Amino acid sequence: MKLKRNLGITILSATLLLSGIGISADATTTKSGTAVSHSEKTDLPNIKILATGGTIAGSSDSDTDTTGYKAGALGVETLIEAVPQMKKVADVSGEQIANVGSQNMDNSTLLKLAKRINTLLALKDVDGIVVTHGTDTLEETAYFLNLVVKSQKPVVIVGSMRPATAISADGPLNLYNAVEIASSKEAKNKGVLVTLNDRIGAARYITKTNTTATDTFKSTEQGYVGEIAGGKVVFYNEPTRKHTTKSIFNVSKLDKLPQVDILYTYQNDNRYLYDAAVKAGAKGIVVAGSGNGSMSETALNGAKDAVKKGVVITKSSRVGSGVVTHEASDDKDKFVTSDSLNPQKARILLMLALTKTKDPKKIQEYFNEY
Ligand code: ASP
């Protein structure tokens, strides 16, 4: 493994490809399951970094590449070595859970990650968890963990929009901030938190809003819960919806999750996508409806027939913000509505809800509470 620290010396060399964090493009990947310890025992908080891949572990041959790089190329050891400043904040050690672009995160990796976090947080000498993750589906993993982690200790998910080899890579400071948040007493019992770009968001509310910008994660309606300013972690709000220790969802005995698909609404859409999802074994379908969850007559007929076959339909919206209101017609159709959960997060809650019941009324209660 080739690792180059930035010691305050600017080296302009095409072959060295030193970025602000000093990772060369040819650093090697740590294999899944590898645990790396980077500090001697101190009385600092003990923070575990669980790496799953993404742009924060991304690498490219050119330091001007901010797109088209390989996500999930660097191992957790490389990420930790690149931010030695973290050792002043916490005793940091790492584990590689996966090393993928988050578009490839799947249910089995989610379960593996959640179970590992619960095992670690049950240990007396573990004070908090940081998960490094690709940004594309980060909010799905964050919300899943928000519902199944059984601890009040901080869990912070962090990503970056620029690969580690880029000029002005945002990963190292984001990672440092995440360790600071996970080490902070105020971060306890706030549910799973997300940090990028000096902001702290609640897993329930935060969403990716821009394809490439570093300020992509926003909570448009509910706001951030805090920020990191002048190197200090500051909290202003708390998520009000149930999470972690108040959540009834438990993955300890699960080795798979029910299949839930998302279907997008658009002009001239058809019912065959509903029929295909049912045929493929979907136990639930989330509709990314137009506006306040509206659907065309043809899609509606597909959805109603899916309900007759025992599939739970949950209406969300493609709009990007706002509540999908629950109308009398939804009760009649036995449809669930997603409150303010966007389609990808509604899918997460519906999967977990289906591990408990198929009753749309009960599932609606979960959507109202979580
Ligand atoms: N495709 C990448 C991923 O989600 C993008 C990123 O991490 O920013 O893994």
CSV table of C-alpha atoms and ligand atoms in Angstrom, one decimal:
chain,number,residue,atom,x,y,z
A,1,MET,CA,0.0,0.0,0.0
A,2,LYS,CA,1.3,3.4,-0.9
A,3,LEU,CA,0.1,6.2,1.5
A,4,LYS,CA,1.4,9.7,1.3
A,5,ARG,CA,0.7,12.2,4.2
A,6,ASN,CA,0.4,15.8,3.4
A,7,LEU,CA,2.9,17.4,5.8
A,8,GLY,CA,2.3,20.9,4.7
A,9,ILE,CA,4.5,20.6,1.7
A,10,THR,CA,2.9,21.2,-1.7
A,11,ILE,CA,4.3,18.8,-4.3
A,12,LEU,CA,3.3,19.5,-7.8
A,13,SER,CA,3.9,16.3,-9.6
A,14,ALA,CA,1.7,14.4,-12.1
A,15,THR,CA,3.0,11.1,-10.9
A,16,LEU,CA,2.5,11.7,-7.2
A,17,LEU,CA,-1.1,13.0,-7.6
A,18,LEU,CA,-1.2,14.3,-4.1
A,19,SER,CA,-4.5,15.8,-3.1
A,20,GLY,CA,-5.3,17.9,-0.1
A,21,ILE,CA,-5.5,14.8,2.0
A,22,GLY,CA,-2.4,13.1,0.6
A,23,ILE,CA,-3.9,9.9,-0.7
A,24,SER,CA,-2.3,8.6,-3.9
A,25,ALA,CA,-4.6,7.1,-6.5
A,26,ASP,CA,-2.9,3.7,-6.1
A,27,ALA,CA,-3.5,3.0,-2.4
A,28,THR,CA,-4.8,-0.5,-2.0
A,29,THR,CA,-8.2,-1.6,-0.9
A,30,THR,CA,-8.6,-3.2,2.5
A,31,LYS,CA,-10.6,-6.5,2.2
A,32,SER,CA,-14.1,-6.8,3.6
A,33,GLY,CA,-14.0,-7.7,7.3
A,34,THR,CA,-10.6,-6.3,8.1
A,35,ALA,CA,-10.3,-4.5,11.4
A,36,VAL,CA,-7.6,-1.9,11.8
A,37,SER,CA,-6.7,-0.1,15.0
A,38,HIS,CA,-4.9,3.2,14.9
A,39,SER,CA,-4.4,4.4,18.4
A,40,GLU,CA,-3.1,3.3,21.8
A,41,LYS,CA,-5.6,3.2,24.6
A,42,THR,CA,-6.4,6.7,26.0
A,43,ASP,CA,-9.3,8.2,27.9
A,44,LEU,CA,-10.6,9.6,24.7
A,45,PRO,CA,-14.0,8.2,23.4
A,46,ASN,CA,-13.7,4.9,21.5
A,47,ILE,CA,-15.2,5.4,18.0
A,48,LYS,CA,-15.5,2.6,15.5
A,49,ILE,CA,-15.4,3.5,11.8
A,50,LEU,CA,-17.3,1.1,9.6
A,51,ALA,CA,-16.5,1.6,6.0
A,52,THR,CA,-18.9,0.6,3.1
A,53,GLY,CA,-17.3,2.4,0.1
A,54,GLY,CA,-18.6,5.4,-1.9
A,55,THR,CA,-16.9,8.5,-3.2
A,56,ILE,CA,-15.3,9.1,0.2
A,57,ALA,CA,-13.3,6.0,-0.6
A,58,GLY,CA,-13.1,6.9,-4.3
A,59,SER,CA,-10.0,7.2,-6.4
A,60,SER,CA,-9.1,8.5,-9.8
A,61,ASP,CA,-5.9,8.9,-11.9
A,62,SER,CA,-6.4,12.6,-12.2
A,63,ASP,CA,-6.8,15.0,-9.3
A,64,THR,CA,-9.1,17.1,-11.4
A,65,ASP,CA,-11.6,14.3,-11.7
A,66,THR,CA,-14.7,15.0,-9.6
A,67,THR,CA,-16.9,12.6,-11.7
A,68,GLY,CA,-16.1,9.4,-13.5
A,69,TYR,CA,-13.8,8.1,-10.7
A,70,LYS,CA,-14.0,4.7,-9.1
A,71,ALA,CA,-16.1,4.8,-5.9
A,72,GLY,CA,-15.2,2.3,-3.2
A,73,ALA,CA,-11.6,2.0,-4.2
A,74,LEU,CA,-9.8,2.7,-1.0
A,75,GLY,CA,-9.9,0.7,2.2
A,76,VAL,CA,-10.8,1.9,5.7
A,77,GLU,CA,-7.1,1.9,6.8
A,78,THR,CA,-6.3,4.4,4.0
A,79,LEU,CA,-9.2,6.7,5.1
A,80,ILE,CA,-8.1,6.7,8.7
A,81,GLU,CA,-4.4,7.2,7.9
A,82,ALA,CA,-5.4,10.2,5.8
A,83,VAL,CA,-6.9,12.1,8.8
A,84,PRO,CA,-4.4,11.7,11.6
A,85,GLN,CA,-6.0,14.7,13.3
A,86,MET,CA,-8.9,12.4,14.4
A,87,LYS,CA,-6.5,10.8,16.9
A,88,LYS,CA,-6.7,13.9,19.0
A,89,VAL,CA,-10.5,13.6,19.2
A,90,ALA,CA,-11.0,9.9,19.7
A,91,ASP,CA,-9.5,6.4,19.8
A,92,VAL,CA,-10.4,5.4,16.3
A,93,SER,CA,-10.4,2.0,14.8
A,94,GLY,CA,-11.9,0.7,11.5
A,95,GLU,CA,-13.7,-2.2,10.0
A,96,GLN,CA,-14.4,-2.8,6.3
A,97,ILE,CA,-18.1,-3.9,6.0
A,98,ALA,CA,-18.3,-3.5,2.2
A,99,ASN,CA,-16.5,-1.4,-0.4
A,100,VAL,CA,-19.1,-0.5,-3.0
A,101,GLY,CA,-20.7,2.5,-4.7
A,102,SER,CA,-23.9,2.9,-2.7
A,103,GLN,CA,-26.1,2.3,-5.7
A,104,ASN,CA,-25.0,-1.3,-5.1
A,105,MET,CA,-25.9,-1.4,-1.4
A,106,ASP,CA,-28.4,-4.2,-0.9
A,107,ASN,CA,-30.6,-5.6,1.8
A,108,SER,CA,-28.1,-8.2,3.0
A,109,THR,CA,-25.4,-5.5,3.4
A,110,LEU,CA,-27.9,-3.4,5.3
A,111,LEU,CA,-28.6,-6.2,7.7
A,112,LYS,CA,-25.0,-7.1,8.1
A,113,LEU,CA,-24.2,-3.4,8.9
A,114,ALA,CA,-27.0,-3.0,11.4
A,115,LYS,CA,-26.2,-6.2,13.2
A,116,ARG,CA,-22.5,-5.3,13.5
A,117,ILE,CA,-23.4,-1.8,14.8
A,118,ASN,CA,-25.7,-3.3,17.5
A,119,THR,CA,-23.0,-5.8,18.5
A,120,LEU,CA,-20.4,-3.0,18.8
A,121,LEU,CA,-22.7,-0.6,20.6
A,122,ALA,CA,-23.6,-3.2,23.2
A,123,LEU,CA,-19.9,-3.2,24.2
A,124,LYS,CA,-19.1,-1.0,27.2
A,125,ASP,CA,-16.0,0.4,25.7
A,126,VAL,CA,-17.5,1.5,22.4
A,127,ASP,CA,-18.8,5.1,22.6
A,128,GLY,CA,-20.0,5.7,19.0
A,129,ILE,CA,-20.1,4.6,15.4
A,130,VAL,CA,-19.2,6.4,12.2
A,131,VAL,CA,-20.2,4.8,8.9
A,132,THR,CA,-18.6,5.9,5.7
A,133,HIS,CA,-21.0,5.5,2.8
A,134,GLY,CA,-21.6,6.5,-0.8
A,135,THR,CA,-24.0,9.5,-1.0
A,136,ASP,CA,-26.4,8.2,-3.6
A,137,THR,CA,-28.3,5.9,-1.3
A,138,LEU,CA,-26.9,7.2,2.0
A,139,GLU,CA,-30.2,8.4,3.3
A,140,GLU,CA,-31.7,4.9,2.8
A,141,THR,CA,-29.1,3.3,5.0
A,142,ALA,CA,-29.3,6.1,7.5
A,143,TYR,CA,-33.0,5.8,7.9
A,144,PHE,CA,-32.8,2.0,8.1
A,145,LEU,CA,-30.3,2.2,10.9
A,146,ASN,CA,-32.4,4.9,12.5
A,147,LEU,CA,-35.2,2.3,12.8
A,148,VAL,CA,-33.1,-0.7,13.9
A,149,VAL,CA,-30.1,0.4,16.0
A,150,LYS,CA,-30.8,-0.5,19.6
A,151,SER,CA,-28.7,2.1,21.4
A,152,GLN,CA,-28.7,5.7,22.4
A,153,LYS,CA,-25.0,6.0,21.6
A,154,PRO,CA,-24.2,8.2,18.5
A,155,VAL,CA,-24.3,6.7,15.0
A,156,VAL,CA,-23.1,9.1,12.3
A,157,ILE,CA,-23.2,8.4,8.6
A,158,VAL,CA,-20.7,10.3,6.5
A,159,GLY,CA,-19.9,10.6,2.8
A,160,SER,CA,-18.3,12.9,0.4
A,161,MET,CA,-19.0,14.4,-3.1
A,162,ARG,CA,-15.4,14.4,-4.3
A,163,PRO,CA,-13.2,11.4,-4.4
A,164,ALA,CA,-10.2,11.2,-2.1
A,165,THR,CA,-7.8,11.9,-5.0
A,166,ALA,CA,-9.5,15.2,-6.0
A,167,ILE,CA,-8.3,18.8,-5.4
A,168,SER,CA,-10.3,20.0,-2.4
A,169,ALA,CA,-11.6,16.5,-1.6
A,170,ASP,CA,-14.3,17.0,1.0
A,171,GLY,CA,-14.0,13.5,2.5
A,172,PRO,CA,-11.3,14.1,5.1
A,173,LEU,CA,-13.0,17.1,6.8
A,174,ASN,CA,-16.4,15.3,6.6
A,175,LEU,CA,-14.8,12.3,8.3
A,176,TYR,CA,-13.1,14.4,11.0
A,177,ASN,CA,-16.4,16.1,11.7
A,178,ALA,CA,-18.2,12.7,11.9
A,179,VAL,CA,-15.8,11.5,14.5
A,180,GLU,CA,-16.2,14.8,16.4
A,181,ILE,CA,-20.0,14.3,16.3
A,182,ALA,CA,-19.8,10.6,17.3
A,183,SER,CA,-17.6,11.6,20.2
A,184,SER,CA,-19.9,14.3,21.5
A,185,LYS,CA,-22.3,13.7,24.4
A,186,GLU,CA,-25.0,15.9,22.9
A,187,ALA,CA,-25.2,13.5,19.9
A,188,LYS,CA,-26.7,10.8,22.1
A,189,ASN,CA,-30.3,9.8,21.7
A,190,LYS,CA,-30.8,11.9,18.5
A,191,GLY,CA,-31.3,9.0,16.2
A,192,VAL,CA,-28.9,8.3,13.4
A,193,LEU,CA,-27.2,11.5,12.2
A,194,VAL,CA,-25.8,12.4,8.8
A,195,THR,CA,-23.0,14.8,8.2
A,196,LEU,CA,-21.5,16.4,5.1
A,197,ASN,CA,-20.5,20.0,4.4
A,198,ASP,CA,-20.3,21.0,8.1
A,199,ARG,CA,-24.1,20.3,8.6
A,200,ILE,CA,-25.7,17.7,10.8
A,201,GLY,CA,-29.0,16.2,9.6
A,202,ALA,CA,-31.4,13.7,11.1
A,203,ALA,CA,-31.7,10.4,9.1
A,204,ARG,CA,-35.5,10.8,9.1
A,205,TYR,CA,-35.4,14.2,7.4
A,206,ILE,CA,-32.2,14.6,5.3
A,207,THR,CA,-32.1,13.9,1.6
A,208,LYS,CA,-29.7,14.3,-1.4
A,209,THR,CA,-30.8,17.2,-3.5
A,210,ASN,CA,-28.1,17.8,-6.0
A,211,THR,CA,-26.2,15.4,-8.3
A,212,THR,CA,-22.7,16.8,-7.8
A,213,ALA,CA,-22.6,19.8,-5.4
A,214,THR,CA,-20.9,19.4,-2.0
A,215,ASP,CA,-23.9,21.0,-0.3
A,216,THR,CA,-26.3,18.4,-1.7
A,217,PHE,CA,-27.7,17.1,1.6
A,218,LYS,CA,-30.7,19.1,2.8
A,219,SER,CA,-33.6,18.9,5.1
A,220,THR,CA,-35.8,21.3,3.2
A,221,GLU,CA,-38.9,21.4,5.4
A,222,GLN,CA,-37.6,20.3,8.9
A,223,GLY,CA,-34.2,21.8,8.8
A,224,TYR,CA,-30.8,20.5,10.0
A,225,VAL,CA,-30.4,19.4,13.6
A,226,GLY,CA,-27.1,21.1,14.0
A,227,GLU,CA,-23.8,22.1,12.5
A,228,ILE,CA,-20.0,22.1,13.0
A,229,ALA,CA,-18.8,25.7,13.4
A,230,GLY,CA,-15.3,26.7,14.5
A,231,GLY,CA,-14.5,23.1,15.1
A,232,LYS,CA,-17.4,22.7,17.6
A,233,VAL,CA,-20.4,20.5,17.3
A,234,VAL,CA,-23.6,22.5,17.9
A,235,PHE,CA,-27.2,21.1,18.1
A,236,TYR,CA,-30.3,23.2,17.6
A,237,ASN,CA,-33.1,20.7,17.0
A,238,GLU,CA,-34.1,17.1,17.7
A,239,PRO,CA,-36.0,14.7,15.5
A,240,THR,CA,-39.4,14.1,17.0
A,241,ARG,CA,-40.3,10.9,15.2
A,242,LYS,CA,-39.6,7.5,17.0
A,243,HIS,CA,-36.1,6.1,16.4
A,244,THR,CA,-33.5,3.6,17.8
A,245,THR,CA,-34.4,2.5,21.3
A,246,LYS,CA,-38.0,3.6,20.9
A,247,SER,CA,-38.4,1.7,17.6
A,248,ILE,CA,-40.1,-1.7,17.6
A,249,PHE,CA,-38.2,-2.9,14.6
A,250,ASN,CA,-35.6,-5.5,15.2
A,251,VAL,CA,-33.2,-7.1,12.8
A,252,SER,CA,-31.4,-9.5,15.2
A,253,LYS,CA,-33.3,-12.6,13.9
A,254,LEU,CA,-33.8,-11.5,10.3
A,255,ASP,CA,-31.6,-12.8,7.4
A,256,LYS,CA,-33.7,-11.2,4.7
A,257,LEU,CA,-36.2,-8.4,4.2
A,258,PRO,CA,-39.5,-8.5,2.2
A,259,GLN,CA,-39.3,-7.3,-1.4
A,260,VAL,CA,-40.6,-3.8,-1.8
A,261,ASP,CA,-40.4,-2.0,-5.2
A,262,ILE,CA,-40.9,1.7,-6.1
A,263,LEU,CA,-43.0,2.7,-9.1
A,264,TYR,CA,-42.8,6.2,-10.5
A,265,THR,CA,-45.9,8.0,-11.8
A,266,TYR,CA,-45.8,9.9,-15.1
A,267,GLN,CA,-48.2,11.0,-17.9
A,268,ASN,CA,-49.4,8.1,-20.0
A,269,ASP,CA,-48.1,5.5,-17.5
A,270,ASN,CA,-49.6,2.0,-17.4
A,271,ARG,CA,-50.5,-0.7,-15.0
A,272,TYR,CA,-48.1,-3.4,-16.4
A,273,LEU,CA,-45.4,-2.2,-14.0
A,274,TYR,CA,-47.7,-3.0,-11.1
A,275,ASP,CA,-48.6,-6.4,-12.6
A,276,ALA,CA,-44.9,-7.1,-13.2
A,277,ALA,CA,-43.9,-6.2,-9.6
A,278,VAL,CA,-46.7,-8.4,-8.2
A,279,LYS,CA,-45.6,-11.3,-10.5
A,280,ALA,CA,-42.0,-10.8,-9.4
A,281,GLY,CA,-43.0,-11.4,-5.8
A,282,ALA,CA,-43.3,-7.8,-4.4
A,283,LYS,CA,-44.9,-7.8,-0.9
A,284,GLY,CA,-45.1,-4.1,-1.0
A,285,ILE,CA,-45.1,-1.3,-3.6
A,286,VAL,CA,-44.3,2.3,-2.9
A,287,VAL,CA,-45.8,4.7,-5.5
A,288,ALA,CA,-43.8,7.8,-6.3
A,289,GLY,CA,-47.1,9.6,-7.1
A,290,SER,CA,-47.4,13.0,-8.8
A,291,GLY,CA,-48.3,15.9,-6.5
A,292,ASN,CA,-50.0,14.8,-3.3
A,293,GLY,CA,-49.6,11.2,-4.2
A,294,SER,CA,-52.0,11.2,-7.2
A,295,MET,CA,-52.1,8.4,-9.7
A,296,SER,CA,-53.6,7.9,-13.2
A,297,GLU,CA,-56.7,5.7,-13.5
A,298,THR,CA,-54.7,3.0,-15.2
A,299,ALA,CA,-52.0,3.0,-12.5
A,300,LEU,CA,-54.7,3.1,-9.8
A,301,ASN,CA,-56.4,0.0,-11.2
A,302,GLY,CA,-53.0,-1.8,-11.2
A,303,ALA,CA,-52.5,-0.7,-7.6
A,304,LYS,CA,-56.0,-1.8,-6.5
A,305,ASP,CA,-55.6,-5.2,-8.0
A,306,ALA,CA,-52.2,-5.6,-6.3
A,307,VAL,CA,-54.0,-4.9,-2.9
A,308,LYS,CA,-56.4,-7.7,-3.8
A,309,LYS,CA,-53.4,-10.0,-4.1
A,310,GLY,CA,-52.2,-9.1,-0.6
A,311,VAL,CA,-49.6,-6.5,-1.7
A,312,VAL,CA,-49.4,-3.4,0.5
A,313,ILE,CA,-49.5,-0.1,-1.5
A,314,THR,CA,-47.9,3.0,0.0
A,315,LYS,CA,-48.4,6.3,-1.7
A,316,SER,CA,-45.5,8.7,-1.5
A,317,SER,CA,-44.7,11.6,-3.9
A,318,ARG,CA,-42.2,12.4,-6.6
A,319,VAL,CA,-42.3,16.1,-5.7
A,320,GLY,CA,-39.4,16.1,-3.2
A,321,SER,CA,-41.0,17.6,-0.2
A,322,GLY,CA,-44.3,17.8,1.7
A,323,VAL,CA,-46.7,15.3,3.3
A,324,VAL,CA,-48.9,13.0,1.3
A,325,THR,CA,-52.2,13.5,3.1
A,326,HIS,CA,-54.4,10.5,4.0
A,327,GLU,CA,-57.9,10.8,2.4
A,328,ALA,CA,-61.1,8.7,2.9
A,329,SER,CA,-60.5,7.2,-0.5
A,330,ASP,CA,-57.2,5.7,0.8
A,331,ASP,CA,-59.0,3.9,3.6
A,332,LYS,CA,-61.5,2.6,1.0
A,333,ASP,CA,-58.7,1.4,-1.3
A,334,LYS,CA,-56.7,0.0,1.7
A,335,PHE,CA,-53.7,2.2,0.7
A,336,VAL,CA,-51.1,3.5,3.1
A,337,THR,CA,-49.8,7.0,2.8
A,338,SER,CA,-46.1,7.9,3.5
A,339,ASP,CA,-46.5,11.1,5.5
A,340,SER,CA,-43.4,13.1,4.5
A,341,LEU,CA,-41.2,10.2,3.7
A,342,ASN,CA,-39.8,10.3,0.2
A,343,PRO,CA,-40.3,7.1,-1.9
A,344,GLN,CA,-36.8,5.6,-1.1
A,345,LYS,CA,-37.3,6.1,2.6
A,346,ALA,CA,-40.9,4.9,2.5
A,347,ARG,CA,-39.6,1.7,1.0
A,348,ILE,CA,-37.3,1.2,4.0
A,349,LEU,CA,-40.1,1.7,6.5
A,350,LEU,CA,-42.5,-0.5,4.4
A,351,MET,CA,-39.9,-3.3,4.4
A,352,LEU,CA,-39.6,-3.2,8.1
A,353,ALA,CA,-43.3,-2.8,8.7
A,354,LEU,CA,-43.9,-5.9,6.6
A,355,THR,CA,-41.7,-7.9,9.0
A,356,LYS,CA,-44.4,-7.2,11.6
A,357,THR,CA,-47.8,-7.2,9.8
A,358,LYS,CA,-49.6,-7.0,6.4
A,359,ASP,CA,-52.4,-5.0,7.8
A,360,PRO,CA,-52.5,-1.6,6.1
A,361,LYS,CA,-54.2,0.1,9.1
A,362,LYS,CA,-51.3,-1.0,11.4
A,363,ILE,CA,-48.7,-0.1,8.8
A,364,GLN,CA,-50.4,3.4,8.5
A,365,GLU,CA,-49.8,3.8,12.2
A,366,TYR,CA,-46.1,3.1,11.7
A,367,PHE,CA,-45.9,5.7,8.9
A,368,ASN,CA,-47.6,8.2,11.3
A,369,GLU,CA,-45.1,7.5,14.1
A,370,TYR,CA,-41.8,6.9,12.5
B,1,ASP,N1,-22.0,6.8,-6.7
B,1,ASP,C1,-21.4,7.2,-5.4
B,1,ASP,C2,-22.0,6.4,-4.3
B,1,ASP,O1,-23.1,6.6,-3.9
B,1,ASP,C3,-21.6,8.6,-5.2
B,1,ASP,C4,-21.0,9.2,-3.9
B,1,ASP,O2,-20.6,8.5,-3.0
B,1,ASP,O3,-21.1,10.4,-3.8
B,1,ASP,O4,-21.3,5.5,-3.8
